[in-house]
mmCIF file of C-alpha atoms and ligand atoms in Angstrom:
data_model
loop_
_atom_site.group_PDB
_atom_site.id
_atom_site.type_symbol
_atom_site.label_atom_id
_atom_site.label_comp_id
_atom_site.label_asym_id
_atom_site.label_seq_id
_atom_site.Cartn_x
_atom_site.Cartn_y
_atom_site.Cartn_z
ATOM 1 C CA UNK A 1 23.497 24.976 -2.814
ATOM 2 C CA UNK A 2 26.058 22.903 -0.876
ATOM 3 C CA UNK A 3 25.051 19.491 0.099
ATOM 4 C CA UNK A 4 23.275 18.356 -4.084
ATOM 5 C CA UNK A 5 19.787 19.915 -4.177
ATOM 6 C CA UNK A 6 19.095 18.625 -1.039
ATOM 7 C CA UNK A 7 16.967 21.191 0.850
ATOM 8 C CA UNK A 8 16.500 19.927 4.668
ATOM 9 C CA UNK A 9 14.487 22.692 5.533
ATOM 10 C CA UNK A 10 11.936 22.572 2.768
ATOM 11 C CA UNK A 11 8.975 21.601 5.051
ATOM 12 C CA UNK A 12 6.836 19.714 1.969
ATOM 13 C CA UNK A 13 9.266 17.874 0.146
ATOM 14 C CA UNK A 14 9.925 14.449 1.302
ATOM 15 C CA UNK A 15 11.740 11.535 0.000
ATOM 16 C CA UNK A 16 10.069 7.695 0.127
ATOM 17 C CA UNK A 17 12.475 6.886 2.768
ATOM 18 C CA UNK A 18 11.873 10.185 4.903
ATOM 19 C CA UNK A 19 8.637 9.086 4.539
ATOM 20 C CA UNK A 20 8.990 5.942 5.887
ATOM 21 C CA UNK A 21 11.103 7.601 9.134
ATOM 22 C CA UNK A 22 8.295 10.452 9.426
ATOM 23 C CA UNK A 23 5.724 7.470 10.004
ATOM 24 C CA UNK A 24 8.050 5.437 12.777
ATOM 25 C CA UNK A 25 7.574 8.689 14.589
ATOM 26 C CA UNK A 26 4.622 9.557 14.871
ATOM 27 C CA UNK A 27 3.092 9.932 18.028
ATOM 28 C CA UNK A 28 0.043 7.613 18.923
ATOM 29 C CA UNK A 29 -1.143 9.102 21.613
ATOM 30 C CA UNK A 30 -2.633 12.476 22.499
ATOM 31 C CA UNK A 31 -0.066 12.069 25.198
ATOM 32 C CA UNK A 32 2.804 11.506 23.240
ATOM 33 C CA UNK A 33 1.979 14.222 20.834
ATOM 34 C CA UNK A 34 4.290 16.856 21.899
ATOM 35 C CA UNK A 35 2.639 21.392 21.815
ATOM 36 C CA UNK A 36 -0.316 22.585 20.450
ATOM 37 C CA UNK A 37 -1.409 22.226 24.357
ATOM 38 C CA UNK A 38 -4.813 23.939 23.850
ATOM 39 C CA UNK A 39 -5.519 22.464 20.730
ATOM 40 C CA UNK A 40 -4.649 18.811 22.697
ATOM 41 C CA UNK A 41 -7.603 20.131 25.384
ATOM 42 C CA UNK A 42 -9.563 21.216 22.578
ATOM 43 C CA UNK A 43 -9.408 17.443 20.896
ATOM 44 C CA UNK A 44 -9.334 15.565 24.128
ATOM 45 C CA UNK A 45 -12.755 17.097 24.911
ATOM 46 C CA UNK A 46 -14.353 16.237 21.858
ATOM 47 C CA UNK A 47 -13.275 12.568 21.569
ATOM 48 C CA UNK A 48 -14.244 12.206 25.531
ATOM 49 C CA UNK A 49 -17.027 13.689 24.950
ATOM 50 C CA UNK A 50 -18.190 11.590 22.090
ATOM 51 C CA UNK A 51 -17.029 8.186 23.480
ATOM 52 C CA UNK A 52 -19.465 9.544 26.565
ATOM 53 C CA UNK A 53 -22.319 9.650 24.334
ATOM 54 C CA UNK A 54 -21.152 6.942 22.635
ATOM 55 C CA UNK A 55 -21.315 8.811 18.848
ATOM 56 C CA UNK A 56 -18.729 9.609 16.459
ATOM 57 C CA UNK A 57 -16.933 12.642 17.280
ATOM 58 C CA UNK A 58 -17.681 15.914 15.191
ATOM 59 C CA UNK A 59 -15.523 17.101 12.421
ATOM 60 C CA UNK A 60 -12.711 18.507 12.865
ATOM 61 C CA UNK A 61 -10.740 20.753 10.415
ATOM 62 C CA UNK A 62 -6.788 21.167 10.859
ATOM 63 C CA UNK A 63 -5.654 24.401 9.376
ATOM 64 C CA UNK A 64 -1.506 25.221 9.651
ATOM 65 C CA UNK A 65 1.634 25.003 7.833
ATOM 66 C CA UNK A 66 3.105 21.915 6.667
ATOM 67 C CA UNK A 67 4.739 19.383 9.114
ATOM 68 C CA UNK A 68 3.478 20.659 12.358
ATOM 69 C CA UNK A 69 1.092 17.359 12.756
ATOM 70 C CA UNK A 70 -1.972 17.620 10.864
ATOM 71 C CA UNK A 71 -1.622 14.244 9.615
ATOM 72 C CA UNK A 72 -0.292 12.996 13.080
ATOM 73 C CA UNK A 73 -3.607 14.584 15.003
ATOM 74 C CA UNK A 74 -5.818 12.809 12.183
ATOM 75 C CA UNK A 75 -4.189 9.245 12.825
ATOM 76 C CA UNK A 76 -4.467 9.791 16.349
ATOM 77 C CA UNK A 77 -8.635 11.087 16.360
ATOM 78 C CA UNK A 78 -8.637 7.545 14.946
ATOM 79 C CA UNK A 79 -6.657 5.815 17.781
ATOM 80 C CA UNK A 80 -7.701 7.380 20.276
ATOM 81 C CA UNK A 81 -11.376 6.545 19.635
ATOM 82 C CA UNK A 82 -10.548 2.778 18.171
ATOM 83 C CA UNK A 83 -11.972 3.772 14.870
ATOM 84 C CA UNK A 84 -10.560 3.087 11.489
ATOM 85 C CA UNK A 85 -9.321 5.154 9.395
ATOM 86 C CA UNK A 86 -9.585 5.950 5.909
ATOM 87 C CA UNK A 87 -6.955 8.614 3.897
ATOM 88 C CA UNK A 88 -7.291 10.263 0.847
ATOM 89 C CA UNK A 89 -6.137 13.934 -0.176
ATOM 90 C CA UNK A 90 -7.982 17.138 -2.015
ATOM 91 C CA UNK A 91 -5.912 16.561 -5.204
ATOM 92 C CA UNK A 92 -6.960 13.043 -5.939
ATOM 93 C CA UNK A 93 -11.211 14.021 -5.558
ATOM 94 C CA UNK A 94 -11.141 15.609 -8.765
ATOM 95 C CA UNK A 95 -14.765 14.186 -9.365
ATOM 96 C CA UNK A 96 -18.405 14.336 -7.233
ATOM 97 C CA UNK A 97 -17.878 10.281 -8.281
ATOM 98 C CA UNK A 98 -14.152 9.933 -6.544
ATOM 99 C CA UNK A 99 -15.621 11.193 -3.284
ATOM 100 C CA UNK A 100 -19.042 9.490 -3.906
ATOM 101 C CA UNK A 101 -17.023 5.961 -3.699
ATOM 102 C CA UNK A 102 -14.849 6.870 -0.847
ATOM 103 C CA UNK A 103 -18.157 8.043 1.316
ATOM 104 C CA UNK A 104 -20.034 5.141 0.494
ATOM 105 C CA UNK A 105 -17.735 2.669 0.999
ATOM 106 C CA UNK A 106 -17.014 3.958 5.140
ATOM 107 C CA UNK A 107 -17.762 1.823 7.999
ATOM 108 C CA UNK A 108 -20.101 2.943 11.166
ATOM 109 C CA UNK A 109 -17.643 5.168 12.915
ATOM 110 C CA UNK A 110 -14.727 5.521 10.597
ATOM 111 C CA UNK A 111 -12.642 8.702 10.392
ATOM 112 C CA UNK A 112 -12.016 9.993 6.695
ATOM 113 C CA UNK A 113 -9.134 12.298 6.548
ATOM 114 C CA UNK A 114 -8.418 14.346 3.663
ATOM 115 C CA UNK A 115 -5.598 16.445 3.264
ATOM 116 C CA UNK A 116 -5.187 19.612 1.661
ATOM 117 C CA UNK A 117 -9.026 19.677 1.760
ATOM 118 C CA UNK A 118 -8.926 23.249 -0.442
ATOM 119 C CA UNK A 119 -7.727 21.596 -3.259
ATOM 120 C CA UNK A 120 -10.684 19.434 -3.768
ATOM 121 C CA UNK A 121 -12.979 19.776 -7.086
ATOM 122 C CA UNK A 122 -15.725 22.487 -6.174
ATOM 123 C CA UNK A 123 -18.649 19.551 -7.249
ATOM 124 C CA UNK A 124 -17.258 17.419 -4.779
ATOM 125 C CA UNK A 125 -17.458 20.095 -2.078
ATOM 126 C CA UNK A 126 -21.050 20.454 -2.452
ATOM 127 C CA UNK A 127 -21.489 16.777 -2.058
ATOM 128 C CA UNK A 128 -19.272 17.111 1.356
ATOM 129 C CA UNK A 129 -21.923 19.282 2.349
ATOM 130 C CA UNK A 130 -24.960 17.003 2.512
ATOM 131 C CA UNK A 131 -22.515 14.142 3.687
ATOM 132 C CA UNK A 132 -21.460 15.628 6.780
ATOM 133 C CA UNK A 133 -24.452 17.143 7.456
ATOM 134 C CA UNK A 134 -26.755 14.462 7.535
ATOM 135 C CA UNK A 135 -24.463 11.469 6.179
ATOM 136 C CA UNK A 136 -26.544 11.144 2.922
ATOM 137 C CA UNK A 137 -25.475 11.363 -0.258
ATOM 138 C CA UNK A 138 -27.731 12.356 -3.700
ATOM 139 C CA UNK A 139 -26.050 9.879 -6.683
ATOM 140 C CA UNK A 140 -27.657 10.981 -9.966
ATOM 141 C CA UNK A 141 -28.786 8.348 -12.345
ATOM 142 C CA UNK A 142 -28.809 8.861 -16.183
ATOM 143 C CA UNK A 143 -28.051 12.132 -18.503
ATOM 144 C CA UNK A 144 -30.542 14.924 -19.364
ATOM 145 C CA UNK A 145 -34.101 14.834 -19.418
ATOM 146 C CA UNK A 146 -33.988 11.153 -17.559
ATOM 147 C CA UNK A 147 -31.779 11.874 -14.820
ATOM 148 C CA UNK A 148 -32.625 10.961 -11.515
ATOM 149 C CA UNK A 149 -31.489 11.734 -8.017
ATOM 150 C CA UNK A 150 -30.970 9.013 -5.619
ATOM 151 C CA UNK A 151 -30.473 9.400 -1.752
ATOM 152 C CA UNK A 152 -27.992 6.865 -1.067
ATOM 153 C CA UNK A 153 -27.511 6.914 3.147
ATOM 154 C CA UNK A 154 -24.045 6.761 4.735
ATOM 155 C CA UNK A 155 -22.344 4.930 8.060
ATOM 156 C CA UNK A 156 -21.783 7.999 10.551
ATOM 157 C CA UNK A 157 -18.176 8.782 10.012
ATOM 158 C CA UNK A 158 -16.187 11.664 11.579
ATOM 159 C CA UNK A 159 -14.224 13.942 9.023
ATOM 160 C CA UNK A 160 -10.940 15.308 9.462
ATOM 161 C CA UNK A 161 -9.802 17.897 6.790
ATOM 162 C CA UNK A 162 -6.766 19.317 6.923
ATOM 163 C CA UNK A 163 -5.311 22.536 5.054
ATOM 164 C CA UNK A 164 -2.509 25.017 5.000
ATOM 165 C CA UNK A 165 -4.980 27.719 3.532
ATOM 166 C CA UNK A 166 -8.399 27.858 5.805
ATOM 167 C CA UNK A 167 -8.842 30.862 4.075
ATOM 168 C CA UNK A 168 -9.968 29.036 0.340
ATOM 169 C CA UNK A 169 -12.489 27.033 1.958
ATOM 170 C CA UNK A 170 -16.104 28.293 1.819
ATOM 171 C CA UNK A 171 -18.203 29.537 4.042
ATOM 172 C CA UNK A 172 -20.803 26.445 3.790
ATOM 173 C CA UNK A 173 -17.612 23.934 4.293
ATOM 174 C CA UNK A 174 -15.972 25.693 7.007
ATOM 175 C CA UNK A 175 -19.238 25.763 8.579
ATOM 176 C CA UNK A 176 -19.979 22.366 8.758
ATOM 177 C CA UNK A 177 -17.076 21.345 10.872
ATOM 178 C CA UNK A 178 -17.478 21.328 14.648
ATOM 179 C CA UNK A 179 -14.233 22.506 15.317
ATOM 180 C CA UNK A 180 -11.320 23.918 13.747
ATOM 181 C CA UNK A 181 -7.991 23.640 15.051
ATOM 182 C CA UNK A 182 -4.972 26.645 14.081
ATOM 183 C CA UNK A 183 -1.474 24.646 14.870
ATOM 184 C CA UNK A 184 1.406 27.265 15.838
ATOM 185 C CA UNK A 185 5.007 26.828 14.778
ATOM 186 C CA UNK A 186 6.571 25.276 17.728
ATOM 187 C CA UNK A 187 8.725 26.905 20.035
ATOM 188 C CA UNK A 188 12.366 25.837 20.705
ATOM 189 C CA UNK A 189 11.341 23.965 24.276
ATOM 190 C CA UNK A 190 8.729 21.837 22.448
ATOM 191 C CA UNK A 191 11.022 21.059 19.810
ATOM 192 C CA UNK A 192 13.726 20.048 22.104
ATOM 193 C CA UNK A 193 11.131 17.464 23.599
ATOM 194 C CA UNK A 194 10.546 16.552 19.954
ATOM 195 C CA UNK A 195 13.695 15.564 19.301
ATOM 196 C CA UNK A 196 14.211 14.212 22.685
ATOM 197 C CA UNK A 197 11.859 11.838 21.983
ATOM 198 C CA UNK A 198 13.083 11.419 18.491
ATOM 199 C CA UNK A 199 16.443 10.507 19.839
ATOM 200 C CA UNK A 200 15.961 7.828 22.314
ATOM 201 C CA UNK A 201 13.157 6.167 19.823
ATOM 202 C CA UNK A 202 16.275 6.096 17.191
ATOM 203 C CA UNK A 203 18.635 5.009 20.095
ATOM 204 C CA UNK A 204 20.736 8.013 19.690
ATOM 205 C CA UNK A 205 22.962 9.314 22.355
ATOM 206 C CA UNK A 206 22.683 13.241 21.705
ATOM 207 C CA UNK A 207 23.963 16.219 24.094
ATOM 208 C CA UNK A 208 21.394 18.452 25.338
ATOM 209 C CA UNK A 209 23.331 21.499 23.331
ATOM 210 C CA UNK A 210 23.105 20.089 20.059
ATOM 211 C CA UNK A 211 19.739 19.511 20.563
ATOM 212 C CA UNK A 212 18.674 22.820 21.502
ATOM 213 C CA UNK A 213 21.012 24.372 18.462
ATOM 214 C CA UNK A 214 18.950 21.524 15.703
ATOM 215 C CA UNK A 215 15.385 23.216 17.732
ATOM 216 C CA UNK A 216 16.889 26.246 17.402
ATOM 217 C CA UNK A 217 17.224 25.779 13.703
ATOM 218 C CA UNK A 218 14.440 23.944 12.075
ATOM 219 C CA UNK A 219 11.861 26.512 10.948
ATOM 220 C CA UNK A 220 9.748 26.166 14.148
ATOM 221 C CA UNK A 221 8.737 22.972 12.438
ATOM 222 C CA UNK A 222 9.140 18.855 13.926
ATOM 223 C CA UNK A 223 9.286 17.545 10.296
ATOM 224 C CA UNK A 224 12.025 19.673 9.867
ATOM 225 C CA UNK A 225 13.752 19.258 13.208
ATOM 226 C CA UNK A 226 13.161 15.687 12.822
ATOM 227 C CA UNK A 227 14.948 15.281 9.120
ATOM 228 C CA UNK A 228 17.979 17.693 10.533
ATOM 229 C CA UNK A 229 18.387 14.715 13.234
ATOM 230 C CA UNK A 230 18.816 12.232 11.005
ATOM 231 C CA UNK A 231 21.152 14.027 9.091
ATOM 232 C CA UNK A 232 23.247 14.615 12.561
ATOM 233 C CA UNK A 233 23.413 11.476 13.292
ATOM 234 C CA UNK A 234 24.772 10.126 9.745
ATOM 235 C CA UNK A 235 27.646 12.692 10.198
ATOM 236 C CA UNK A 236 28.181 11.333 13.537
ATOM 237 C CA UNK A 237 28.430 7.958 11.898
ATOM 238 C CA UNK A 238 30.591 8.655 9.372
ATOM 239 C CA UNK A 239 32.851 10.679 11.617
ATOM 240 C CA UNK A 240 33.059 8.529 14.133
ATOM 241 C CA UNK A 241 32.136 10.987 16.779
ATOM 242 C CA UNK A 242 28.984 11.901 19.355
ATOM 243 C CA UNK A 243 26.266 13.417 18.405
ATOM 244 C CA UNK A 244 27.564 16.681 19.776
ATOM 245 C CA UNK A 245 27.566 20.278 19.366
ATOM 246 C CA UNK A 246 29.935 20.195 16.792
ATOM 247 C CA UNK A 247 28.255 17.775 15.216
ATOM 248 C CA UNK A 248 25.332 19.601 14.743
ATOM 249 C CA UNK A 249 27.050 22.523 13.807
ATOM 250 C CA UNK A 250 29.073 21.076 11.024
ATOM 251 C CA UNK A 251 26.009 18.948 9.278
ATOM 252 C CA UNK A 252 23.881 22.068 9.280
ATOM 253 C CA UNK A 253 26.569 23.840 7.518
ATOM 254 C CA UNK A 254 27.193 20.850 5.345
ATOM 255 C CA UNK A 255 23.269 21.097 4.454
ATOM 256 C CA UNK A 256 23.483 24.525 4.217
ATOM 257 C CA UNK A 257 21.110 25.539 6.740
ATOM 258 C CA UNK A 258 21.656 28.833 8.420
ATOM 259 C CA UNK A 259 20.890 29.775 11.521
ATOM 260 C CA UNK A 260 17.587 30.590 11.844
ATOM 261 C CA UNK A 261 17.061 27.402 9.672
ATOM 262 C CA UNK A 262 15.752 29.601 6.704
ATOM 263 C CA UNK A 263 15.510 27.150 3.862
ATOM 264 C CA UNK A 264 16.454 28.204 -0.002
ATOM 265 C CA UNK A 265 12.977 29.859 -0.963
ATOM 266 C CA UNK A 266 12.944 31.673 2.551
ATOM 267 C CA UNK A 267 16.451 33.211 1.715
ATOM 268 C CA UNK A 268 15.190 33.685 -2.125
ATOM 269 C CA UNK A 269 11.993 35.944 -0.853
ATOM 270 C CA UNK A 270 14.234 37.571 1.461
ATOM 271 C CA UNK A 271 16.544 38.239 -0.980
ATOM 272 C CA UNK A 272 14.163 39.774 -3.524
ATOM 273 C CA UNK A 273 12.797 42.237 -1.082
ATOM 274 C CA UNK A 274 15.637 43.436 0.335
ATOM 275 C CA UNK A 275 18.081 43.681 -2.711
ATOM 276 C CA UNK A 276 15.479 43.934 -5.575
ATOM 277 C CA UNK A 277 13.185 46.611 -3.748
ATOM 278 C CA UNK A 278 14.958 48.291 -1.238
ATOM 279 C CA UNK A 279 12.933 46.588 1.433
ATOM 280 C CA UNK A 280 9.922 46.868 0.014
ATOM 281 C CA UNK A 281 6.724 46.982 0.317
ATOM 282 C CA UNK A 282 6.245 44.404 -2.570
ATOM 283 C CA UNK A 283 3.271 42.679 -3.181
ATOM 284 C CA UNK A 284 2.452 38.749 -3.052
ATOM 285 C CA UNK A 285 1.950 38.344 -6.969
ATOM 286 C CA UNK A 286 5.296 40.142 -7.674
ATOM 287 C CA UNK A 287 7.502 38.029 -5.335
ATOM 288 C CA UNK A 288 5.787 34.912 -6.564
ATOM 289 C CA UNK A 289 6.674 35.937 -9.871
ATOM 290 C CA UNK A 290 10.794 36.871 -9.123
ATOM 291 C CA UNK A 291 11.399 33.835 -7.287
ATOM 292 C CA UNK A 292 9.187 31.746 -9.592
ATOM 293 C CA UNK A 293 6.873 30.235 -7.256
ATOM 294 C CA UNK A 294 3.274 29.566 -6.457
ATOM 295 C CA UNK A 295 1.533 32.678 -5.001
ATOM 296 C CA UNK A 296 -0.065 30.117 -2.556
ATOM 297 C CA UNK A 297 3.521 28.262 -1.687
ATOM 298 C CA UNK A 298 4.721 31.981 -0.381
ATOM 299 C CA UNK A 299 1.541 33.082 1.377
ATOM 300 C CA UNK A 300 1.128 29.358 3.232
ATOM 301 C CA UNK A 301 4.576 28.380 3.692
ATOM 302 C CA UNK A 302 7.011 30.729 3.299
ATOM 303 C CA UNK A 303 4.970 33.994 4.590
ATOM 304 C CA UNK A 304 3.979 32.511 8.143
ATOM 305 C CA UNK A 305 7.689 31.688 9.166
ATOM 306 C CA UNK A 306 9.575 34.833 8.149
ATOM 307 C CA UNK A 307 6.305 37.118 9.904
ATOM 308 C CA UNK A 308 6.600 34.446 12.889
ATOM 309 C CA UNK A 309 10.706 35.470 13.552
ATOM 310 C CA UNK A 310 10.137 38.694 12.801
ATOM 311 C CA UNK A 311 11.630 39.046 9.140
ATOM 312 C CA UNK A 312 9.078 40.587 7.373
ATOM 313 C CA UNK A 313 5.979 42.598 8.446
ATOM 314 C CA UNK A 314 2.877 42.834 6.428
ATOM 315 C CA UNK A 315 1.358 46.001 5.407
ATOM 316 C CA UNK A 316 -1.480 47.526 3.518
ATOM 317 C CA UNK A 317 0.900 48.049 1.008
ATOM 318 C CA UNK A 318 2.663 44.605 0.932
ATOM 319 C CA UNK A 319 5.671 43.257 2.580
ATOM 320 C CA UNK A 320 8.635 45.012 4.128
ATOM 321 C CA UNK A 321 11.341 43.793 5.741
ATOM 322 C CA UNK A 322 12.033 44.620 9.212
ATOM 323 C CA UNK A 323 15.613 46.239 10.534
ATOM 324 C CA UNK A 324 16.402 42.329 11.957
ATOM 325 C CA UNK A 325 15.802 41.074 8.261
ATOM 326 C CA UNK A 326 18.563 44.036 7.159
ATOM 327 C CA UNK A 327 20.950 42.545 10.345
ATOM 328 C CA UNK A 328 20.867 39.282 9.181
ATOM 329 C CA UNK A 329 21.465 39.047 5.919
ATOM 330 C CA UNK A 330 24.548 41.532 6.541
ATOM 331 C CA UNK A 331 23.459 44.490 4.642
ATOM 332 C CA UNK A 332 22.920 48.180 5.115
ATOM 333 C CA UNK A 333 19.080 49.185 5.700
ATOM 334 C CA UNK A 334 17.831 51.671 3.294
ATOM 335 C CA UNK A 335 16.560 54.932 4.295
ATOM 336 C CA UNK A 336 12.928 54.930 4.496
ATOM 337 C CA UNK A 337 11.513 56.507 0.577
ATOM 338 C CA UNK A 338 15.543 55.385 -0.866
ATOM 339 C CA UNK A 339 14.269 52.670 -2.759
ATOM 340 C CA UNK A 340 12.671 53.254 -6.306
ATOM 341 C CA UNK A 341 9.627 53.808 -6.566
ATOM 342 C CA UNK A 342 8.042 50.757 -7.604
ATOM 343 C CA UNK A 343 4.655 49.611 -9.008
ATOM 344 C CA UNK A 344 2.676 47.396 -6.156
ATOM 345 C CA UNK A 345 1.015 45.223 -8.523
ATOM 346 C CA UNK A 346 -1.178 43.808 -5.659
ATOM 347 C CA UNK A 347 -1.100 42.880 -1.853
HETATM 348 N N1 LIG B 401 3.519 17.468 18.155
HETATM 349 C C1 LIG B 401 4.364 16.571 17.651
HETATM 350 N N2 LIG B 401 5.092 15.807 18.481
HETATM 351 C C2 LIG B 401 6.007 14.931 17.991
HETATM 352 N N3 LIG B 401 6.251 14.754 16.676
HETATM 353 C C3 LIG B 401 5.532 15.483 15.810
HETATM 354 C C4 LIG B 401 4.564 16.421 16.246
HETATM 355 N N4 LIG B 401 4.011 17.008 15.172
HETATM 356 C C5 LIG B 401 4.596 16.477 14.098
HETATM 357 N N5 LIG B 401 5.523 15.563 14.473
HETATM 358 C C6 LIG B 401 6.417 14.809 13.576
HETATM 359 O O1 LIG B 401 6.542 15.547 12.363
HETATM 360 C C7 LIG B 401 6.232 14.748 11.243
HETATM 361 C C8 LIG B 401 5.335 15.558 10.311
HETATM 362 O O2 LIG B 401 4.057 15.677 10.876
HETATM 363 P P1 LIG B 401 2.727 15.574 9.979
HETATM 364 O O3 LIG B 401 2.941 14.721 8.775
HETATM 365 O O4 LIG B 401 1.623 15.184 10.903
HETATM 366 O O5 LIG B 401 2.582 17.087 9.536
HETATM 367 P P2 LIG B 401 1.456 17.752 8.618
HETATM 368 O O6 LIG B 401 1.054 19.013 9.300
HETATM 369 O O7 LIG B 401 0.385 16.765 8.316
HETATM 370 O O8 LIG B 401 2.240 18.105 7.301
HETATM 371 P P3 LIG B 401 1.618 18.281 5.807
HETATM 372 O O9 LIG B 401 0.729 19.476 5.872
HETATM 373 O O10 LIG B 401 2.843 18.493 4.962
HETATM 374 O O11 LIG B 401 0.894 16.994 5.490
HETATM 375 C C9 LIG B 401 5.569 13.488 11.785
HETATM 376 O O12 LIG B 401 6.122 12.347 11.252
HETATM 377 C C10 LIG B 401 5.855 13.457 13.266
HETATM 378 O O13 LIG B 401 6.870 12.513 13.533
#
């Protein structure tokens, strides 16, 4: 890849210092947080609702790809309603005892976010349950024989889990949330006013063109279309120019990004259907396998973008690549039944 192993459109990765930028951009507000509009209603309803009755709000579950603001819409439940706000993540509960100190150390009213919520250890989960049902707690004393239960209470506390696979969450879990929100990819207007926004908070002077070409090529995604801006703007630095057009169009290439922004494992997947089986269908294990990759990472992140632009379709049978996928990439579409019969290992 041009441009070191830097991969602008990888939606997950994230260096310290994009980090850092991500957080200075945030939106506060629901106001300032840009899409999504029904889910917005949907939230501002709740927390009006709740400051009405003067409770904490429900919880809330965020299910979408990464970078389209589940993070953002936690910090700002917390805002909005003047409550603090505590953040942890599914990977670091690996014990009923992680979450046990987390829930019992919460103030009246705070709002617990965890990310990736699915990952979470399965004893954990069950104590979630109970917690956000009627925020209590059972702590068991002692091993074997002498073990006892003890209810410990909890402060009310509203919590917001957020996950790129909904699906992996059971039943009892999903259940217990008030409301679940889907966030979309973002379409090219809302991204403009992304990084619009973006732009005049980083004092940037950027044309209207090259900002529709960076929303026109970031994955449908403001962590992406955000990190492509920054990028545009250093080349515009070092080249002593605007932020123009040609700008834009000369970093992205730089970067390597193409022009539907399809980062490296899009292109990989892509790739693998359409060269290694004729189009396909191929099923989710084997493409996980050839492009040596999580079977999760392709059905959360990768999958949802390429069905979203119209790349890929899914089938009973597995994935196929559509006659725009063919187009793109510059090849010649097989014949429907040309390609080898091959073994679908699973869908
Ligand atoms: N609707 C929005 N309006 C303006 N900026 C946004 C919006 N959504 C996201 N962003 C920007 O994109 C960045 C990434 O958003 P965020 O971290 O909330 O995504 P996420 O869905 O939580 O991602 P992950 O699943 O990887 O944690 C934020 O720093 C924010 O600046």
């Amino acid at each position: 890849m041009q441009g070191g192993d830097v991969d602008l459109t990888d939606p997950v990765l994230a260096s310290e210092a994009e980090l850092a930028f991500e957080g200075a951009l945030r939106p506060k507000s629901l106001e300032e947080f840009v899409g999504q509009t029904r889910v917005r209603g949907q939230l501002q309803l709740l927390l009006t609702a709740a400051m009405l009755q003067q409770r904490t709000p429900d919880h809330i579950l965020l299910a979408g790809p990464p970078g389209l603001g589940k993070t953002t819409l936690a910090m700002i439940v917390a805002y909005e309603g003047g409550r603090p706000l505590r953040m942890s993540s599914g990977p670091a509960i690996q014990h009923a005892g992680d979450l046990a100190a987390i829930l019992s150390s919460l103030v009246p009213g705070e709002v617990l976010f965890i990310d990736e919520i699915h990952r979470m250890a399965r004893s954990a989960e069950e104590m979630l349950y109970l917690a956000m049902e009627d925020f209590r707690i059972d702590i068991m004393v002692g091993k074997g024989a002498g073990a006892t239960s003890v209810p410990l209470d909890l402060a009310p506390f509203t919590l917001v889990g957020a996950t790129t696979r909904a699906g992996l969450l059971p039943n009892p879990l999903r259940d217990r949330f008030g409301f679940t929100a889907h966030l979309e990819f973002y379409d090219e207007a809302e991204l403009e006013r992304v990084l619009e926004r973006a732009a005049s908070m980083l004092g940037l002077d950027v044309d209207r063109e090259a900002l529709a070409e960076i929303a026109g090529r970031c994955r449908g995604t403001p962590r992406i279309a955000n990190r492509l801006l920054r990028r545009v703007r250093d080349y515009a630095l070092v080249h002593g120019g605007r932020a123009d057009l040609g700008a834009v169009r000369a970093a992205l290439e730089l970067y390597d990004v193409d022009p539907l922004g399809l980062d490296r494992l899009d292109r990989a997947v892509m790739q693998i259907i359409l060269t290694r089986f004729g189009g396909g269908p191929v099923g989710l294990n084997t493409l996980a396998v050839s492009v040596g990759e999580e079977a999760e990472t392709i059905e959360a992140v990768v999958e949802p973008f390429l069905v979203r632009i119209g790349l890929i379709t899914r089938t009973p049978r597995g994935r196929v690549a559509t006659p725009s996928a063919w187009r793109h990439f510059g090849l010649a579409e097989r014949a429907p039944g040309a390609a080898a019969a091959l073994p679908i290992d699973d869908l």
